[in-house]
Backbone as a printed PyTorch tensor [residue, N CA C, xyz], in Angstrom:
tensor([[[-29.8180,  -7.5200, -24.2510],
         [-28.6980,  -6.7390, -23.7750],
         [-28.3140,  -7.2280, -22.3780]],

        [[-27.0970,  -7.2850, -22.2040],
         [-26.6010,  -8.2020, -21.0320],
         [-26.5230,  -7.1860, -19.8380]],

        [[-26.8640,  -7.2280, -18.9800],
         [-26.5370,  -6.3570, -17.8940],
         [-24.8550,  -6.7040, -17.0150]],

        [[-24.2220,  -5.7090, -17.3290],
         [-22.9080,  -5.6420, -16.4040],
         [-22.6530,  -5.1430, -14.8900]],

        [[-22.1010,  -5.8690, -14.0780],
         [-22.0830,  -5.8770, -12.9730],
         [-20.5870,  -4.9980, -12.5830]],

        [[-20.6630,  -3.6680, -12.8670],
         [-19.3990,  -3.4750, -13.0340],
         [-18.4530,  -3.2890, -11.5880]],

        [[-19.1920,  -3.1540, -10.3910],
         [-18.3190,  -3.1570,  -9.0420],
         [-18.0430,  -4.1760,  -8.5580]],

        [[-18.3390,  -5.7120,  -9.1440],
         [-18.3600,  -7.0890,  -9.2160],
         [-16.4680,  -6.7280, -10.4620]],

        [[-16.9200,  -6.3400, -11.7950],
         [-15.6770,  -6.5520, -12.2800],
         [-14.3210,  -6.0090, -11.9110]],

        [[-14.7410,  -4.5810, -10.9630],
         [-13.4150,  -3.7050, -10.3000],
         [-12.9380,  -4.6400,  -9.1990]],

        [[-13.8310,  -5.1750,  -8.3170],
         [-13.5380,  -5.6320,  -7.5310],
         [-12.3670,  -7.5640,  -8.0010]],

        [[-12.9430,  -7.8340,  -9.3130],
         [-12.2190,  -8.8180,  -9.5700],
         [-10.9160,  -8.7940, -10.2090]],

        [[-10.8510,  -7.4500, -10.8880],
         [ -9.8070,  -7.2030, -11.3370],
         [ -8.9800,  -5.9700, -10.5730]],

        [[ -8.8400,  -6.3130,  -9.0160],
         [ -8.1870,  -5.3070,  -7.6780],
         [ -8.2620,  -3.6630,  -8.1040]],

        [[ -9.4490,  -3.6090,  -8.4280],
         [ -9.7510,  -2.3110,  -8.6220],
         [-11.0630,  -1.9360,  -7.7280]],

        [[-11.6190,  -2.9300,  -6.6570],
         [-12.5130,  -1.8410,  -5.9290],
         [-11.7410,  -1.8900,  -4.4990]],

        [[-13.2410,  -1.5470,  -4.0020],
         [-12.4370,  -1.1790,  -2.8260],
         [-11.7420,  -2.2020,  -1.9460]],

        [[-10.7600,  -2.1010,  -1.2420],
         [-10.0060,  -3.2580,   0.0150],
         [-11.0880,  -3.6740,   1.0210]],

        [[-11.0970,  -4.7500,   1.6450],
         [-12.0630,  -4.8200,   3.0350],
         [-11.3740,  -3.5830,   3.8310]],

        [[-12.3240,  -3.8720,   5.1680],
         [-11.7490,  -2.8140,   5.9850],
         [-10.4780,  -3.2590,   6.4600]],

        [[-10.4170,  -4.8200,   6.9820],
         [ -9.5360,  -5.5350,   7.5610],
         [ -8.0890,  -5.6040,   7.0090]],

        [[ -7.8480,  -4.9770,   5.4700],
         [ -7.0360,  -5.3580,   4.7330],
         [ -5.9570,  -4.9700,   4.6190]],

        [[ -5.0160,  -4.6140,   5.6080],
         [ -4.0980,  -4.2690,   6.1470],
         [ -2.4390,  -5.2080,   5.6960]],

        [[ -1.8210,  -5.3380,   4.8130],
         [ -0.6540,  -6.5270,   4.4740],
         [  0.3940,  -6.2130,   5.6340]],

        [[  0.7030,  -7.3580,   6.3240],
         [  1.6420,  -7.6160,   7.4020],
         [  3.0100,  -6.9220,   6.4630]],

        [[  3.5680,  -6.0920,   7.7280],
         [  4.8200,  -5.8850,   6.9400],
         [  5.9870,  -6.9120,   7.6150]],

        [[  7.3790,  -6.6420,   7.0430],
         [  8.4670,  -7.7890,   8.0890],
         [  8.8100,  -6.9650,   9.0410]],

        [[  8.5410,  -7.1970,  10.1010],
         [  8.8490,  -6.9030,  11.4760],
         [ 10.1490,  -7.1900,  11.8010]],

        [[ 11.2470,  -8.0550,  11.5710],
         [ 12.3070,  -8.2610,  11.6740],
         [ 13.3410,  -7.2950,  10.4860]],

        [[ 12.8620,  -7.1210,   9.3600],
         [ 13.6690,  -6.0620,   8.4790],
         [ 13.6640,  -4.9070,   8.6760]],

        [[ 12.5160,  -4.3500,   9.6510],
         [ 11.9930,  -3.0220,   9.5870],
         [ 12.8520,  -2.5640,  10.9120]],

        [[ 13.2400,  -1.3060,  11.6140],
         [ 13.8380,  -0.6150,  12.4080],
         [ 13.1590,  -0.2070,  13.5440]],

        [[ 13.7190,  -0.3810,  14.5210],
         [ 12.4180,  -0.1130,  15.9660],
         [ 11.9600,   1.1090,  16.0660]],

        [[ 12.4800,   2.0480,  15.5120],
         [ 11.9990,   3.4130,  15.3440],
         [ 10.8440,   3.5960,  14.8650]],

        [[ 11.0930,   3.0200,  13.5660],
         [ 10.0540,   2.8260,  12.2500],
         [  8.7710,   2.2250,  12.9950]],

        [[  9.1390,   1.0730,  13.7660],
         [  8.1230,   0.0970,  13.8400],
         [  7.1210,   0.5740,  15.2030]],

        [[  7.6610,   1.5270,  15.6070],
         [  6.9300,   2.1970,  16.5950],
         [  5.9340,   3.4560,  16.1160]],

        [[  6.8740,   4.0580,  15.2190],
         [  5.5730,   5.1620,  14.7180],
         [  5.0160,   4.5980,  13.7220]],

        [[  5.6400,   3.3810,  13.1730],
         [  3.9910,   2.7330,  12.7410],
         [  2.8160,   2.1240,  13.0940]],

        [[  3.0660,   1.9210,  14.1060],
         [  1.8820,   0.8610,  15.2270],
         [  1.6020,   2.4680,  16.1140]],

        [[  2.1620,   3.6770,  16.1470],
         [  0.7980,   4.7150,  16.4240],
         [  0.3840,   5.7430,  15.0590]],

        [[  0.2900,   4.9140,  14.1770],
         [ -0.4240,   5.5590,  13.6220],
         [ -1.9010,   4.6850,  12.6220]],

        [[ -2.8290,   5.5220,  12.3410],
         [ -4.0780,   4.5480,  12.7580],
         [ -4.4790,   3.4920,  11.2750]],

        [[ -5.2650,   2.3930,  11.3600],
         [ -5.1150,   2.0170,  10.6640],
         [ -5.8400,   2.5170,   9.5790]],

        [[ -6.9850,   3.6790,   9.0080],
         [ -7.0140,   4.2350,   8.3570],
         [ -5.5620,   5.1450,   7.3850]],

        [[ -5.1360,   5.6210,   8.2420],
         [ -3.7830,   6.0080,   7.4490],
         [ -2.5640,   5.0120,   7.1510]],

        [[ -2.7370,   4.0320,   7.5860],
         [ -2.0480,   3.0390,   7.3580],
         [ -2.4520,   2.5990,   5.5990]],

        [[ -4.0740,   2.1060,   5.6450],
         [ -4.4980,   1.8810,   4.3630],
         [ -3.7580,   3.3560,   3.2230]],

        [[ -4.2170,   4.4880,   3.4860],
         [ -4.1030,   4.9810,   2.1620],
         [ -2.5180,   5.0120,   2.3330]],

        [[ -1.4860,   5.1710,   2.6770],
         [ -0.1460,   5.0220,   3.0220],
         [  0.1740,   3.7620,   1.7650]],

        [[ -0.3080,   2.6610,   2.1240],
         [ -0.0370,   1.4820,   1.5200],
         [ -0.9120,   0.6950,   0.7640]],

        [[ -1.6290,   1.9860,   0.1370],
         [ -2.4000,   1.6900,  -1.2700],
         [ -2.2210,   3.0780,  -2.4890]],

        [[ -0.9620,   3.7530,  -2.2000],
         [ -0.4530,   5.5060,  -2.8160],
         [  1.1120,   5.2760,  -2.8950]],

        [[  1.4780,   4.0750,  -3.4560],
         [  2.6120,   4.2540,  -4.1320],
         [  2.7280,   4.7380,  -5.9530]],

        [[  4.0400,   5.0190,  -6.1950],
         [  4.1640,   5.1750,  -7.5370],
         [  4.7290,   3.7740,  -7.7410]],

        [[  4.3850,   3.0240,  -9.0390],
         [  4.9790,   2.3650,  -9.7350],
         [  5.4010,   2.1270, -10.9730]],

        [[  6.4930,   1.8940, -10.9770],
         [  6.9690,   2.7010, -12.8060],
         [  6.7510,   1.1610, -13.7700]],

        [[  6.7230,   0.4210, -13.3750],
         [  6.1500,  -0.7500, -14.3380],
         [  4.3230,  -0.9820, -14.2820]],

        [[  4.0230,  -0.4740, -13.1480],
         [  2.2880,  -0.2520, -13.8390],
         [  1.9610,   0.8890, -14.4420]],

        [[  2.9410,   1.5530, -14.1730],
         [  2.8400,   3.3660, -14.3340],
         [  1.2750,   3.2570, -13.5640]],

        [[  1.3380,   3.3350, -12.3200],
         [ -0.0400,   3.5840, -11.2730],
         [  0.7540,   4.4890, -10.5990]],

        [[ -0.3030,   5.5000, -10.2230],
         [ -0.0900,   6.2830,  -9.1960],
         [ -0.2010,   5.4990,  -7.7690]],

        [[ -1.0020,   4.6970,  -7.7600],
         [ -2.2380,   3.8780,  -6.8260],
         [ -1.4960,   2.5360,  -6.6720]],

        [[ -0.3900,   2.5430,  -6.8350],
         [ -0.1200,   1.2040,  -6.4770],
         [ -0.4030,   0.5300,  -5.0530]],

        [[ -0.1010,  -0.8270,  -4.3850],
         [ -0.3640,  -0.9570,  -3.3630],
         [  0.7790,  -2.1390,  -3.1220]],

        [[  1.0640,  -1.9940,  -2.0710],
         [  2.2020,  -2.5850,  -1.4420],
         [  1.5930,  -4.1720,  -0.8270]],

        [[  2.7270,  -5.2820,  -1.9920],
         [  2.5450,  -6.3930,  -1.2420],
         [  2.8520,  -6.7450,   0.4480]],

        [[  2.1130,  -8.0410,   0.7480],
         [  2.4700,  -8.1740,   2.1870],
         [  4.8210,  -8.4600,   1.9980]],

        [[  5.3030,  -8.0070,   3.1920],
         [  6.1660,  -8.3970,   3.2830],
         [  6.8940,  -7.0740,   3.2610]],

        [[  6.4420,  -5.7600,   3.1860],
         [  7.1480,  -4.7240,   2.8160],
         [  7.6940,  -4.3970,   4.3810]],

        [[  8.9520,  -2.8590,   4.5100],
         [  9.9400,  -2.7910,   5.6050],
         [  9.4990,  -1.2080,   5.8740]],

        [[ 10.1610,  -1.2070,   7.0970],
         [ 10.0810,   0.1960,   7.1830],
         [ 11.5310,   0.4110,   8.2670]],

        [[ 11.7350,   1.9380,   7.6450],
         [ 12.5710,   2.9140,   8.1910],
         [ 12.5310,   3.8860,   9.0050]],

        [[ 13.5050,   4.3090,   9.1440],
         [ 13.0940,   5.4880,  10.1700],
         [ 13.8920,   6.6990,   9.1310]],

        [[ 13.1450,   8.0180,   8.7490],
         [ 14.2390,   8.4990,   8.0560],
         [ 13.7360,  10.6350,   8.6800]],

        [[ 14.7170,  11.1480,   8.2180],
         [ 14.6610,  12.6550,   8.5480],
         [ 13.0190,  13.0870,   8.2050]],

        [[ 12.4150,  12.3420,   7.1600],
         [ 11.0480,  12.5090,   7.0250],
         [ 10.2230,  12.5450,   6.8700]],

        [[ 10.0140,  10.9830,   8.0070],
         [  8.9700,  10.1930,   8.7000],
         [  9.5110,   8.7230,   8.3100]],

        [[  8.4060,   8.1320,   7.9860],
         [  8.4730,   6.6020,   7.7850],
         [  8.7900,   6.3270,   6.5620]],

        [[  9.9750,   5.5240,   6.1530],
         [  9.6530,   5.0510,   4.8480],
         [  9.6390,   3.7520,   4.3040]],

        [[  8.8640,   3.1270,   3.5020],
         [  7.9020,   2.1510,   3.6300],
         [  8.7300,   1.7060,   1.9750]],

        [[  9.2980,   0.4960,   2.2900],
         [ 10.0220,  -0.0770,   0.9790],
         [  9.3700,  -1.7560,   0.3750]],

        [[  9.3530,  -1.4860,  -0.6200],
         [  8.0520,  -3.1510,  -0.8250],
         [  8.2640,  -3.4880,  -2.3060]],

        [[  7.4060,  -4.0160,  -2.3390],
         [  6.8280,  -5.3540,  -4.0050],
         [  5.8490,  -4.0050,  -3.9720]],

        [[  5.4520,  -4.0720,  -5.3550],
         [  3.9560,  -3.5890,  -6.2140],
         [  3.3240,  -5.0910,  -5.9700]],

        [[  2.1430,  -4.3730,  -5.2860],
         [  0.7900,  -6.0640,  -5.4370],
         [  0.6000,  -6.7310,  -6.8370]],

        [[  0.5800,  -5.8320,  -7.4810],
         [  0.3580,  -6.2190,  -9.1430],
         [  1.2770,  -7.2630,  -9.6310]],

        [[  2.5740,  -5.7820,  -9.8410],
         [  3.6450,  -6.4830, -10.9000],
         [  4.7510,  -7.1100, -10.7100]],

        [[  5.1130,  -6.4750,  -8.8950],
         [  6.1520,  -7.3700,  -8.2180],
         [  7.6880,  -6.1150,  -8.3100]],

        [[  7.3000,  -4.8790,  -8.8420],
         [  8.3150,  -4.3730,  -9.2600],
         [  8.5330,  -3.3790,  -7.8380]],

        [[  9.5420,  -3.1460,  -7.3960],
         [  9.9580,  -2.4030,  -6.2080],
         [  9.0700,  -0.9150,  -6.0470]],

        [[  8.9910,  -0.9640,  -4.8260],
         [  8.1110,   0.4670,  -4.6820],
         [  8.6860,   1.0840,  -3.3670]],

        [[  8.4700,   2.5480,  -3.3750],
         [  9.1370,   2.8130,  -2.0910],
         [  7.7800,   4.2640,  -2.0620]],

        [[  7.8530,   4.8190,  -0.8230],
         [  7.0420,   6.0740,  -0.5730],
         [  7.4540,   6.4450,   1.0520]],

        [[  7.5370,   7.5370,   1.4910],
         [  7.7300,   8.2230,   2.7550],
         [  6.1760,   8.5550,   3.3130]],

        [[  6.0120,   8.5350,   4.4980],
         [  5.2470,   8.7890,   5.2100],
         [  5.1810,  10.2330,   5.7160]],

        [[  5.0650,  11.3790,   5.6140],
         [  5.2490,  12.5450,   6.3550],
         [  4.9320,  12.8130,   7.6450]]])
């Protein structure tokens, strides 16, 4: 009987956990100085779950996670954070409160 390494297979198939470091650069030039200010104070713990808690309707994930390259706004309420799905490439958007 084969022994399975299964936090070896989550992790290969982007299902465990992120490093700590793993933060995706967003575009700094698309994003709004508003935006880009209350995002650099807020910490990088909330940064991670922020931009690993999108919906995506082509993975149907709750959990999606935002490729590098995503923008941000400034909107009536809070940040909102417009991107790629890491996965499938399909548009994702979520507000920050």
């Amino acid at each position: 009987m084969a022994i399975i390494d299964w936090e070896a297979a989550r992790r290969r198939d982007g299902y465990g956990p992120e490093p700590v470091d793993a933060i995706p650069e967003c575009d700094r030039n698309g994003s709004s100085p508003k935006a880009l200010a209350a995002w650099d104070a807020i910490s990088d713990e909330e940064k991670r779950i922020l931009l690993n808690n999108a919906w995506c309707r082509d993975c149907h994930d709750a959990n999606a996670s935002f490729a590098p390259g995503y923008t941000l706004r400034a909107d009536k309420f809070g940040i909102v954070i417009e991107g790629n799905c890491a996965k499938c490439g399909c548009a994702v958007a979520r507000c920050s409160y």
